[in-house]
Amino acid sequence: MRDQERETALLALLDGVTAALSAGDDLESAARATLRAIRKATGWPLGHIWVPEGGGDRFVSSGAWTGAVKEFPLLYQATAATRIPAGTDIVGRAAATGEPVWSRDVTRDPLFTRARHGADVGVRAAFALPVVTADGVAAVLEFFCHEAVEPDESLLRVLASLSRQMGRAIDRHRARQEAEAARRRLEQVVETSVEAFVSVDADDRIVGWNATAERMFGIPRDRAIGTVLHETIMPVRYREDYQTDLARFLATGRSRLMGRRLELAALRSDGSEFPAEMVFWATRQADTWIFNAFVHDITDRRRVEQALREAYTQQQAVVTRLQELDRAKDEFIDAVGHELRTPLVSVLGYLEILTLGNDDLSADRRLRMLDAMTHNAMRLQRLVEDLLAVTTTAGGLSVTSAPTPVDEIIAEAVQAMSAQTRSSDHPVLVRVDEGLPLVRADRGLLVRALGALLSNAAKFSPADSPITVSASAAGDTVSIAVSDAGVGIDAEDLPHVFDRFYRTRSSTEAAIQGIGLGLTIAKAIAEAHHGTITATSVPGEGSTFTLRVPAPGEAPAVRDLCGRREAPPP
């Protein structure tokens, strides 16, 4: 073969193998095409492929032949039955060196194991071409000729180049396979993700939409693809900022949204909104930007957070209430201790004087001492009664109702107050409207409630200031109001004046007698009669407490000590 013809043949070999490698859809088909191209260029009749056995360093026949293999039965059988370690036979040597190996005459080549013992396998010349990849030798291609042929250095150089091309082609093919497998895995992960995956192009049109996005937004994939993202799932209030940020990124590569975890509202197909957590990121594909986002519906999380906030608020309220109760307990102990100690000291002191045989005491002096002892004993009695009463109201008052004139209730309450204090200290003005209906009530309880209001007015009014009691009717309700011209109640104290053991700051500072139970008992009595009690006050001018109870048409039922309702008395 002339040099020009050889050069043309070698170039045709390179072109043919390159085309075979490019056209092959898989490695096996590409290898077979390469075998055919080399056979055509060299004119050698037979080609075969060896592959590693189980990823090890021994090679076995792949079963892939080209040419008239049936004409070489002994070679075929010997090849099928042989396992070649690296470094032996022309195949093993090519695998070990990574370079083509040429055998001029295999029948005289002691390393060609398949022709041992004088076996005539029907061929003479042979060469082996290793295919070396990044992971090692992927295959060894061998070719056979009928006649002995001297090594062709030009062909070997071309074959060496082909070996490298084939190795790179296999590496590229494997890389594509791995990339494709990774892409499929990623698509599967995205498709089965519990978060919605949305992908858009540079025009903000949706190009990716997984199954979770279908469920989350209520839009099937075929309807979502191609629509404008911000018009599909984004509330109107976000759209302008989103479009501005997208344009900024495309122009400058900077963004306030990309790579950040955001909590925003998202829009369903029915127009309803839900809280969502989302992350945006951008990828470059085929000279264009693709923008991706994972969207997570955080409705349940928000509910849990709200429940936790409410629970925390309730807990704080309980803690505050417990602290208030603890303070109230301390104040109650102090107040009760003081209220018990003061009259007891007075009583015990006078008793000591009277029992020491002081005959020089005048009868008038002894009478005043006895009067003081009686007053303090009654004070102790009222304290005990108040404590017992507040315990009773906690379990429910027993109300025995009967038609009762309002003026008699007022008169009895005023008389009881006068017995407790000197009548001259606080003149009581009574104003009762004409024609007041009888009230169906427990007379003793209403007298006690009205007495508590009168006692409270006397405590917080200067001496000689008047106390006014007025009674009127409006509809089916009778109102009894007790007004004083005392110090009044501050606005922050007014909502709490009926609370158990509550004492205003002014009463504590002025050391006014009481433990904060009188108004509590009065309120319990009013409510036991299906009535109400309210307070109004102007600091520095006085206060008015109004007790309202139903007229006979709204007679209350009798309540037993446990608070159970019984039929009203006849």
PDB file of N, CA and C in Angstrom, residues 104-194:
ATOM      1  N   ARG A 104       2.880 -10.898  15.477  1.00  0.00           N
ATOM      2  CA  ARG A 104       3.059 -11.178  14.045  1.00  0.00           C
ATOM      3  C   ARG A 104       2.464 -12.524  13.674  1.00  0.00           C
ATOM      4  N   ASP A 105       2.626 -13.539  14.564  1.00  0.00           N
ATOM      5  CA  ASP A 105       2.127 -14.881  14.255  1.00  0.00           C
ATOM      6  C   ASP A 105       1.807 -15.545  15.588  1.00  0.00           C
ATOM      7  N   VAL A 106       0.531 -15.682  15.879  1.00  0.00           N
ATOM      8  CA  VAL A 106       0.137 -16.211  17.180  1.00  0.00           C
ATOM      9  C   VAL A 106       0.561 -17.667  17.354  1.00  0.00           C
ATOM     10  N   THR A 107       0.749 -18.369  16.230  1.00  0.00           N
ATOM     11  CA  THR A 107       1.160 -19.770  16.349  1.00  0.00           C
ATOM     12  C   THR A 107       2.579 -19.886  16.858  1.00  0.00           C
ATOM     13  N   ARG A 108       3.393 -18.821  16.732  1.00  0.00           N
ATOM     14  CA  ARG A 108       4.765 -18.813  17.214  1.00  0.00           C
ATOM     15  C   ARG A 108       4.930 -17.934  18.472  1.00  0.00           C
ATOM     16  N   ASP A 109       3.822 -17.416  18.937  1.00  0.00           N
ATOM     17  CA  ASP A 109       3.855 -16.505  20.107  1.00  0.00           C
ATOM     18  C   ASP A 109       3.540 -17.313  21.357  1.00  0.00           C
ATOM     19  N   PRO A 110       4.530 -17.545  22.225  1.00  0.00           N
ATOM     20  CA  PRO A 110       4.299 -18.392  23.399  1.00  0.00           C
ATOM     21  C   PRO A 110       3.266 -17.805  24.376  1.00  0.00           C
ATOM     22  N   LEU A 111       3.032 -16.466  24.300  1.00  0.00           N
ATOM     23  CA  LEU A 111       2.071 -15.858  25.222  1.00  0.00           C
ATOM     24  C   LEU A 111       0.622 -16.008  24.736  1.00  0.00           C
ATOM     25  N   PHE A 112       0.447 -16.386  23.464  1.00  0.00           N
ATOM     26  CA  PHE A 112      -0.918 -16.545  22.953  1.00  0.00           C
ATOM     27  C   PHE A 112      -1.432 -17.911  23.412  1.00  0.00           C
ATOM     28  N   THR A 113      -2.062 -17.938  24.555  1.00  0.00           N
ATOM     29  CA  THR A 113      -2.412 -19.190  25.234  1.00  0.00           C
ATOM     30  C   THR A 113      -3.413 -20.030  24.466  1.00  0.00           C
ATOM     31  N   ARG A 114      -4.222 -19.385  23.629  1.00  0.00           N
ATOM     32  CA  ARG A 114      -5.256 -20.147  22.926  1.00  0.00           C
ATOM     33  C   ARG A 114      -4.682 -20.996  21.787  1.00  0.00           C
ATOM     34  N   ALA A 115      -3.368 -20.838  21.434  1.00  0.00           N
ATOM     35  CA  ALA A 115      -2.730 -21.637  20.377  1.00  0.00           C
ATOM     36  C   ALA A 115      -1.681 -22.583  20.945  1.00  0.00           C
ATOM     37  N   ARG A 116      -1.735 -22.878  22.211  1.00  0.00           N
ATOM     38  CA  ARG A 116      -0.773 -23.774  22.818  1.00  0.00           C
ATOM     39  C   ARG A 116      -0.989 -25.204  22.342  1.00  0.00           C
ATOM     40  N   HIS A 117       0.022 -26.019  22.615  1.00  0.00           N
ATOM     41  CA  HIS A 117      -0.011 -27.446  22.268  1.00  0.00           C
ATOM     42  C   HIS A 117      -0.215 -27.665  20.771  1.00  0.00           C
ATOM     43  N   GLY A 118       0.248 -26.674  19.981  1.00  0.00           N
ATOM     44  CA  GLY A 118       0.222 -26.834  18.529  1.00  0.00           C
ATOM     45  C   GLY A 118      -1.153 -26.741  17.916  1.00  0.00           C
ATOM     46  N   ALA A 119      -2.137 -26.224  18.680  1.00  0.00           N
ATOM     47  CA  ALA A 119      -3.495 -26.128  18.136  1.00  0.00           C
ATOM     48  C   ALA A 119      -3.531 -25.073  17.039  1.00  0.00           C
ATOM     49  N   ASP A 120      -4.108 -25.424  15.929  1.00  0.00           N
ATOM     50  CA  ASP A 120      -4.247 -24.486  14.813  1.00  0.00           C
ATOM     51  C   ASP A 120      -5.627 -23.852  14.910  1.00  0.00           C
ATOM     52  N   VAL A 121      -5.655 -22.596  15.381  1.00  0.00           N
ATOM     53  CA  VAL A 121      -6.935 -21.904  15.562  1.00  0.00           C
ATOM     54  C   VAL A 121      -7.360 -21.190  14.292  1.00  0.00           C
ATOM     55  N   GLY A 122      -6.585 -21.298  13.190  1.00  0.00           N
ATOM     56  CA  GLY A 122      -7.006 -20.753  11.905  1.00  0.00           C
ATOM     57  C   GLY A 122      -6.579 -19.340  11.647  1.00  0.00           C
ATOM     58  N   VAL A 123      -5.804 -18.711  12.537  1.00  0.00           N
ATOM     59  CA  VAL A 123      -5.368 -17.325  12.322  1.00  0.00           C
ATOM     60  C   VAL A 123      -3.872 -17.245  12.565  1.00  0.00           C
ATOM     61  N   ARG A 124      -3.277 -16.113  12.085  1.00  0.00           N
ATOM     62  CA  ARG A 124      -1.851 -15.913  12.291  1.00  0.00           C
ATOM     63  C   ARG A 124      -1.609 -14.576  13.015  1.00  0.00           C
ATOM     64  N   ALA A 125      -1.696 -13.512  12.305  1.00  0.00           N
ATOM     65  CA  ALA A 125      -1.449 -12.190  12.929  1.00  0.00           C
ATOM     66  C   ALA A 125      -2.646 -11.784  13.803  1.00  0.00           C
ATOM     67  N   ALA A 126      -2.326 -11.011  14.860  1.00  0.00           N
ATOM     68  CA  ALA A 126      -3.381 -10.495  15.758  1.00  0.00           C
ATOM     69  C   ALA A 126      -2.882  -9.225  16.443  1.00  0.00           C
ATOM     70  N   PHE A 127      -3.766  -8.354  16.772  1.00  0.00           N
ATOM     71  CA  PHE A 127      -3.389  -7.239  17.641  1.00  0.00           C
ATOM     72  C   PHE A 127      -4.546  -6.958  18.614  1.00  0.00           C
ATOM     73  N   ALA A 128      -4.162  -6.482  19.812  1.00  0.00           N
ATOM     74  CA  ALA A 128      -5.132  -6.183  20.888  1.00  0.00           C
ATOM     75  C   ALA A 128      -5.105  -4.690  21.180  1.00  0.00           C
ATOM     76  N   LEU A 129      -6.282  -4.103  21.311  1.00  0.00           N
ATOM     77  CA  LEU A 129      -6.417  -2.656  21.529  1.00  0.00           C
ATOM     78  C   LEU A 129      -7.169  -2.424  22.849  1.00  0.00           C
ATOM     79  N   PRO A 130      -6.467  -1.934  23.895  1.00  0.00           N
ATOM     80  CA  PRO A 130      -7.153  -1.702  25.177  1.00  0.00           C
ATOM     81  C   PRO A 130      -7.983  -0.408  25.132  1.00  0.00           C
ATOM     82  N   VAL A 131      -9.092  -0.426  25.803  1.00  0.00           N
ATOM     83  CA  VAL A 131      -9.923   0.778  25.956  1.00  0.00           C
ATOM     84  C   VAL A 131      -9.802   1.214  27.417  1.00  0.00           C
ATOM     85  N   VAL A 132      -9.005   2.267  27.638  1.00  0.00           N
ATOM     86  CA  VAL A 132      -8.687   2.697  29.002  1.00  0.00           C
ATOM     87  C   VAL A 132      -9.562   3.896  29.377  1.00  0.00           C
ATOM     88  N   THR A 133     -10.251   3.757  30.494  1.00  0.00           N
ATOM     89  CA  THR A 133     -11.111   4.837  31.011  1.00  0.00           C
ATOM     90  C   THR A 133     -10.546   5.353  32.319  1.00  0.00           C
ATOM     91  N   ALA A 134     -11.230   6.302  32.894  1.00  0.00           N
ATOM     92  CA  ALA A 134     -10.784   6.852  34.179  1.00  0.00           C
ATOM     93  C   ALA A 134     -10.829   5.809  35.283  1.00  0.00           C
ATOM     94  N   ASP A 135     -11.659   4.789  35.112  1.00  0.00           N
ATOM     95  CA  ASP A 135     -11.797   3.747  36.129  1.00  0.00           C
ATOM     96  C   ASP A 135     -10.942   2.526  35.833  1.00  0.00           C
ATOM     97  N   GLY A 136     -10.137   2.564  34.755  1.00  0.00           N
ATOM     98  CA  GLY A 136      -9.326   1.409  34.391  1.00  0.00           C
ATOM     99  C   GLY A 136      -9.666   0.922  32.998  1.00  0.00           C
ATOM    100  N   VAL A 137      -9.231  -0.295  32.677  1.00  0.00           N
ATOM    101  CA  VAL A 137      -9.482  -0.859  31.349  1.00  0.00           C
ATOM    102  C   VAL A 137     -10.923  -1.349  31.300  1.00  0.00           C
ATOM    103  N   ALA A 138     -11.692  -0.760  30.406  1.00  0.00           N
ATOM    104  CA  ALA A 138     -13.094  -1.128  30.290  1.00  0.00           C
ATOM    105  C   ALA A 138     -13.287  -2.310  29.366  1.00  0.00           C
ATOM    106  N   ALA A 139     -12.392  -2.489  28.391  1.00  0.00           N
ATOM    107  CA  ALA A 139     -12.509  -3.594  27.432  1.00  0.00           C
ATOM    108  C   ALA A 139     -11.197  -3.702  26.657  1.00  0.00           C
ATOM    109  N   VAL A 140     -11.032  -4.831  25.992  1.00  0.00           N
ATOM    110  CA  VAL A 140      -9.890  -5.027  25.076  1.00  0.00           C
ATOM    111  C   VAL A 140     -10.459  -5.549  23.762  1.00  0.00           C
ATOM    112  N   LEU A 141     -10.173  -4.826  22.675  1.00  0.00           N
ATOM    113  CA  LEU A 141     -10.618  -5.238  21.346  1.00  0.00           C
ATOM    114  C   LEU A 141      -9.471  -5.999  20.672  1.00  0.00           C
ATOM    115  N   GLU A 142      -9.760  -7.159  20.095  1.00  0.00           N
ATOM    116  CA  GLU A 142      -8.711  -7.902  19.378  1.00  0.00           C
ATOM    117  C   GLU A 142      -9.178  -8.208  17.955  1.00  0.00           C
ATOM    118  N   PHE A 143      -8.174  -8.256  17.036  1.00  0.00           N
ATOM    119  CA  PHE A 143      -8.444  -8.478  15.618  1.00  0.00           C
ATOM    120  C   PHE A 143      -7.479  -9.554  15.096  1.00  0.00           C
ATOM    121  N   PHE A 144      -7.958 -10.335  14.127  1.00  0.00           N
ATOM    122  CA  PHE A 144      -7.176 -11.463  13.608  1.00  0.00           C
ATOM    123  C   PHE A 144      -7.117 -11.412  12.073  1.00  0.00           C
ATOM    124  N   CYS A 145      -5.947 -11.938  11.582  1.00  0.00           N
ATOM    125  CA  CYS A 145      -5.744 -12.023  10.137  1.00  0.00           C
ATOM    126  C   CYS A 145      -5.324 -13.465   9.797  1.00  0.00           C
ATOM    127  N   HIS A 146      -5.659 -13.926   8.542  1.00  0.00           N
ATOM    128  CA  HIS A 146      -5.306 -15.296   8.121  1.00  0.00           C
ATOM    129  C   HIS A 146      -3.803 -15.495   8.023  1.00  0.00           C
ATOM    130  N   GLU A 147      -3.094 -14.405   7.736  1.00  0.00           N
ATOM    131  CA  GLU A 147      -1.670 -14.516   7.429  1.00  0.00           C
ATOM    132  C   GLU A 147      -0.852 -13.795   8.488  1.00  0.00           C
ATOM    133  N   ALA A 148       0.390 -14.153   8.561  1.00  0.00           N
ATOM    134  CA  ALA A 148       1.310 -13.447   9.449  1.00  0.00           C
ATOM    135  C   ALA A 148       1.589 -12.072   8.872  1.00  0.00           C
ATOM    136  N   VAL A 149       1.563 -11.055   9.720  1.00  0.00           N
ATOM    137  CA  VAL A 149       1.754  -9.672   9.271  1.00  0.00           C
ATOM    138  C   VAL A 149       2.720  -8.989  10.235  1.00  0.00           C
ATOM    139  N   GLU A 150       3.671  -8.289   9.659  1.00  0.00           N
ATOM    140  CA  GLU A 150       4.632  -7.564  10.468  1.00  0.00           C
ATOM    141  C   GLU A 150       3.927  -6.376  11.148  1.00  0.00           C
ATOM    142  N   PRO A 151       4.390  -5.982  12.355  1.00  0.00           N
ATOM    143  CA  PRO A 151       3.779  -4.827  13.040  1.00  0.00           C
ATOM    144  C   PRO A 151       3.809  -3.579  12.181  1.00  0.00           C
ATOM    145  N   ASP A 152       2.707  -2.865  12.147  1.00  0.00           N
ATOM    146  CA  ASP A 152       2.574  -1.627  11.379  1.00  0.00           C
ATOM    147  C   ASP A 152       2.585  -0.468  12.377  1.00  0.00           C
ATOM    148  N   GLU A 153       3.714   0.221  12.459  1.00  0.00           N
ATOM    149  CA  GLU A 153       3.870   1.272  13.469  1.00  0.00           C
ATOM    150  C   GLU A 153       2.864   2.406  13.277  1.00  0.00           C
ATOM    151  N   SER A 154       2.629   2.784  12.016  1.00  0.00           N
ATOM    152  CA  SER A 154       1.651   3.857  11.765  1.00  0.00           C
ATOM    153  C   SER A 154       0.272   3.442  12.263  1.00  0.00           C
ATOM    154  N   LEU A 155      -0.098   2.195  11.964  1.00  0.00           N
ATOM    155  CA  LEU A 155      -1.409   1.714  12.413  1.00  0.00           C
ATOM    156  C   LEU A 155      -1.470   1.636  13.929  1.00  0.00           C
ATOM    157  N   LEU A 156      -0.366   1.232  14.563  1.00  0.00           N
ATOM    158  CA  LEU A 156      -0.351   1.150  16.022  1.00  0.00           C
ATOM    159  C   LEU A 156      -0.530   2.529  16.656  1.00  0.00           C
ATOM    160  N   ARG A 157       0.112   3.565  16.043  1.00  0.00           N
ATOM    161  CA  ARG A 157      -0.061   4.913  16.569  1.00  0.00           C
ATOM    162  C   ARG A 157      -1.516   5.352  16.462  1.00  0.00           C
ATOM    163  N   VAL A 158      -2.113   5.031  15.290  1.00  0.00           N
ATOM    164  CA  VAL A 158      -3.519   5.390  15.109  1.00  0.00           C
ATOM    165  C   VAL A 158      -4.386   4.630  16.118  1.00  0.00           C
ATOM    166  N   LEU A 159      -4.047   3.335  16.293  1.00  0.00           N
ATOM    167  CA  LEU A 159      -4.820   2.538  17.240  1.00  0.00           C
ATOM    168  C   LEU A 159      -4.685   3.072  18.670  1.00  0.00           C
ATOM    169  N   ALA A 160      -3.479   3.520  19.021  1.00  0.00           N
ATOM    170  CA  ALA A 160      -3.285   4.107  20.354  1.00  0.00           C
ATOM    171  C   ALA A 160      -4.162   5.349  20.529  1.00  0.00           C
ATOM    172  N   SER A 161      -4.212   6.175  19.477  1.00  0.00           N
ATOM    173  CA  SER A 161      -5.076   7.360  19.531  1.00  0.00           C
ATOM    174  C   SER A 161      -6.537   6.961  19.652  1.00  0.00           C
ATOM    175  N   LEU A 162      -6.903   5.923  18.883  1.00  0.00           N
ATOM    176  CA  LEU A 162      -8.290   5.436  18.966  1.00  0.00           C
ATOM    177  C   LEU A 162      -8.612   4.913  20.355  1.00  0.00           C
ATOM    178  N   SER A 163      -7.631   4.242  20.952  1.00  0.00           N
ATOM    179  CA  SER A 163      -7.850   3.725  22.307  1.00  0.00           C
ATOM    180  C   SER A 163      -8.181   4.847  23.268  1.00  0.00           C
ATOM    181  N   ARG A 164      -7.408   5.947  23.174  1.00  0.00           N
ATOM    182  CA  ARG A 164      -7.667   7.083  24.059  1.00  0.00           C
ATOM    183  C   ARG A 164      -9.027   7.707  23.768  1.00  0.00           C
ATOM    184  N   GLN A 165      -9.386   7.847  22.476  1.00  0.00           N
ATOM    185  CA  GLN A 165     -10.696   8.402  22.118  1.00  0.00           C
ATOM    186  C   GLN A 165     -11.827   7.546  22.656  1.00  0.00           C
ATOM    187  N   MET A 166     -11.656   6.231  22.510  1.00  0.00           N
ATOM    188  CA  MET A 166     -12.694   5.342  22.994  1.00  0.00           C
ATOM    189  C   MET A 166     -12.839   5.438  24.523  1.00  0.00           C
ATOM    190  N   GLY A 167     -11.698   5.535  25.226  1.00  0.00           N
ATOM    191  CA  GLY A 167     -11.755   5.674  26.684  1.00  0.00           C
ATOM    192  C   GLY A 167     -12.486   6.939  27.092  1.00  0.00           C
ATOM    193  N   ARG A 168     -12.134   8.051  26.386  1.00  0.00           N
ATOM    194  CA  ARG A 168     -12.811   9.313  26.709  1.00  0.00           C
ATOM    195  C   ARG A 168     -14.296   9.232  26.368  1.00  0.00           C
ATOM    196  N   ALA A 169     -14.607   8.559  25.236  1.00  0.00           N
ATOM    197  CA  ALA A 169     -16.015   8.427  24.857  1.00  0.00           C
ATOM    198  C   ALA A 169     -16.790   7.635  25.910  1.00  0.00           C
ATOM    199  N   ILE A 170     -16.149   6.559  26.408  1.00  0.00           N
ATOM    200  CA  ILE A 170     -16.808   5.770  27.451  1.00  0.00           C
ATOM    201  C   ILE A 170     -16.982   6.598  28.731  1.00  0.00           C
ATOM    202  N   ASP A 171     -15.946   7.377  29.089  1.00  0.00           N
ATOM    203  CA  ASP A 171     -16.063   8.236  30.279  1.00  0.00           C
ATOM    204  C   ASP A 171     -17.205   9.230  30.118  1.00  0.00           C
ATOM    205  N   ARG A 172     -17.271   9.836  28.907  1.00  0.00           N
ATOM    206  CA  ARG A 172     -18.360  10.790  28.667  1.00  0.00           C
ATOM    207  C   ARG A 172     -19.716  10.096  28.748  1.00  0.00           C
ATOM    208  N   HIS A 173     -19.764   8.905  28.172  1.00  0.00           N
ATOM    209  CA  HIS A 173     -21.020   8.159  28.185  1.00  0.00           C
ATOM    210  C   HIS A 173     -21.436   7.815  29.614  1.00  0.00           C
ATOM    211  N   ARG A 174     -20.482   7.361  30.395  1.00  0.00           N
ATOM    212  CA  ARG A 174     -20.794   7.045  31.782  1.00  0.00           C
ATOM    213  C   ARG A 174     -21.209   8.290  32.559  1.00  0.00           C
ATOM    214  N   ALA A 175     -20.506   9.403  32.268  1.00  0.00           N
ATOM    215  CA  ALA A 175     -20.869  10.658  32.940  1.00  0.00           C
ATOM    216  C   ALA A 175     -22.295  11.063  32.585  1.00  0.00           C
ATOM    217  N   ARG A 176     -22.634  10.903  31.285  1.00  0.00           N
ATOM    218  CA  ARG A 176     -24.004  11.222  30.879  1.00  0.00           C
ATOM    219  C   ARG A 176     -25.012  10.304  31.563  1.00  0.00           C
ATOM    220  N   GLN A 177     -24.623   9.012  31.651  1.00  0.00           N
ATOM    221  CA  GLN A 177     -25.519   8.076  32.316  1.00  0.00           C
ATOM    222  C   GLN A 177     -25.711   8.448  33.786  1.00  0.00           C
ATOM    223  N   GLU A 178     -24.598   8.766  34.442  1.00  0.00           N
ATOM    224  CA  GLU A 178     -24.690   9.145  35.848  1.00  0.00           C
ATOM    225  C   GLU A 178     -25.488  10.434  36.018  1.00  0.00           C
ATOM    226  N   ALA A 179     -25.238  11.391  35.103  1.00  0.00           N
ATOM    227  CA  ALA A 179     -25.994  12.647  35.178  1.00  0.00           C
ATOM    228  C   ALA A 179     -27.476  12.403  34.937  1.00  0.00           C
ATOM    229  N   GLU A 180     -27.770  11.527  33.955  1.00  0.00           N
ATOM    230  CA  GLU A 180     -29.156  11.214  33.671  1.00  0.00           C
ATOM    231  C   GLU A 180     -29.806  10.489  34.850  1.00  0.00           C
ATOM    232  N   ALA A 181     -29.047   9.561  35.448  1.00  0.00           N
ATOM    233  CA  ALA A 181     -29.574   8.850  36.615  1.00  0.00           C
ATOM    234  C   ALA A 181     -29.798   9.820  37.772  1.00  0.00           C
ATOM    235  N   ALA A 182     -28.823  10.739  37.941  1.00  0.00           N
ATOM    236  CA  ALA A 182     -28.982  11.735  39.009  1.00  0.00           C
ATOM    237  C   ALA A 182     -30.177  12.634  38.733  1.00  0.00           C
ATOM    238  N   ARG A 183     -30.342  12.995  37.442  1.00  0.00           N
ATOM    239  CA  ARG A 183     -31.486  13.832  37.088  1.00  0.00           C
ATOM    240  C   ARG A 183     -32.799  13.115  37.378  1.00  0.00           C
ATOM    241  N   ARG A 184     -32.844  11.809  37.034  1.00  0.00           N
ATOM    242  CA  ARG A 184     -34.071  11.051  37.291  1.00  0.00           C
ATOM    243  C   ARG A 184     -34.336  10.917  38.785  1.00  0.00           C
ATOM    244  N   ARG A 185     -33.239  10.690  39.548  1.00  0.00           N
ATOM    245  CA  ARG A 185     -33.415  10.610  40.999  1.00  0.00           C
ATOM    246  C   ARG A 185     -33.909  11.930  41.556  1.00  0.00           C
ATOM    247  N   LEU A 186     -33.314  13.026  41.058  1.00  0.00           N
ATOM    248  CA  LEU A 186     -33.738  14.341  41.525  1.00  0.00           C
ATOM    249  C   LEU A 186     -35.194  14.596  41.168  1.00  0.00           C
ATOM    250  N   GLU A 187     -35.564  14.229  39.941  1.00  0.00           N
ATOM    251  CA  GLU A 187     -36.963  14.412  39.537  1.00  0.00           C
ATOM    252  C   GLU A 187     -37.892  13.593  40.415  1.00  0.00           C
ATOM    253  N   GLN A 188     -37.446  12.368  40.761  1.00  0.00           N
ATOM    254  CA  GLN A 188     -38.279  11.534  41.621  1.00  0.00           C
ATOM    255  C   GLN A 188     -38.395  12.133  43.014  1.00  0.00           C
ATOM    256  N   VAL A 189     -37.256  12.638  43.527  1.00  0.00           N
ATOM    257  CA  VAL A 189     -37.289  13.284  44.837  1.00  0.00           C
ATOM    258  C   VAL A 189     -38.206  14.493  44.808  1.00  0.00           C
ATOM    259  N   VAL A 190     -38.056  15.313  43.763  1.00  0.00           N
ATOM    260  CA  VAL A 190     -38.894  16.515  43.643  1.00  0.00           C
ATOM    261  C   VAL A 190     -40.363  16.136  43.512  1.00  0.00           C
ATOM    262  N   GLU A 191     -40.630  15.102  42.703  1.00  0.00           N
ATOM    263  CA  GLU A 191     -42.012  14.716  42.451  1.00  0.00           C
ATOM    264  C   GLU A 191     -42.674  14.170  43.706  1.00  0.00           C
ATOM    265  N   THR A 192     -41.916  13.448  44.525  1.00  0.00           N
ATOM    266  CA  THR A 192     -42.482  12.838  45.731  1.00  0.00           C
ATOM    267  C   THR A 192     -42.275  13.693  46.974  1.00  0.00           C
ATOM    268  N   SER A 193     -41.710  14.884  46.807  1.00  0.00           N
ATOM    269  CA  SER A 193     -41.457  15.757  47.952  1.00  0.00           C
ATOM    270  C   SER A 193     -42.762  16.184  48.614  1.00  0.00           C
ATOM    271  N   VAL A 194     -42.704  16.338  49.944  1.00  0.00           N
ATOM    272  CA  VAL A 194     -43.883  16.832  50.666  1.00  0.00           C
ATOM    273  C   VAL A 194     -44.039  18.335  50.479  1.00  0.00           C
TER     274      VAL A 194
END
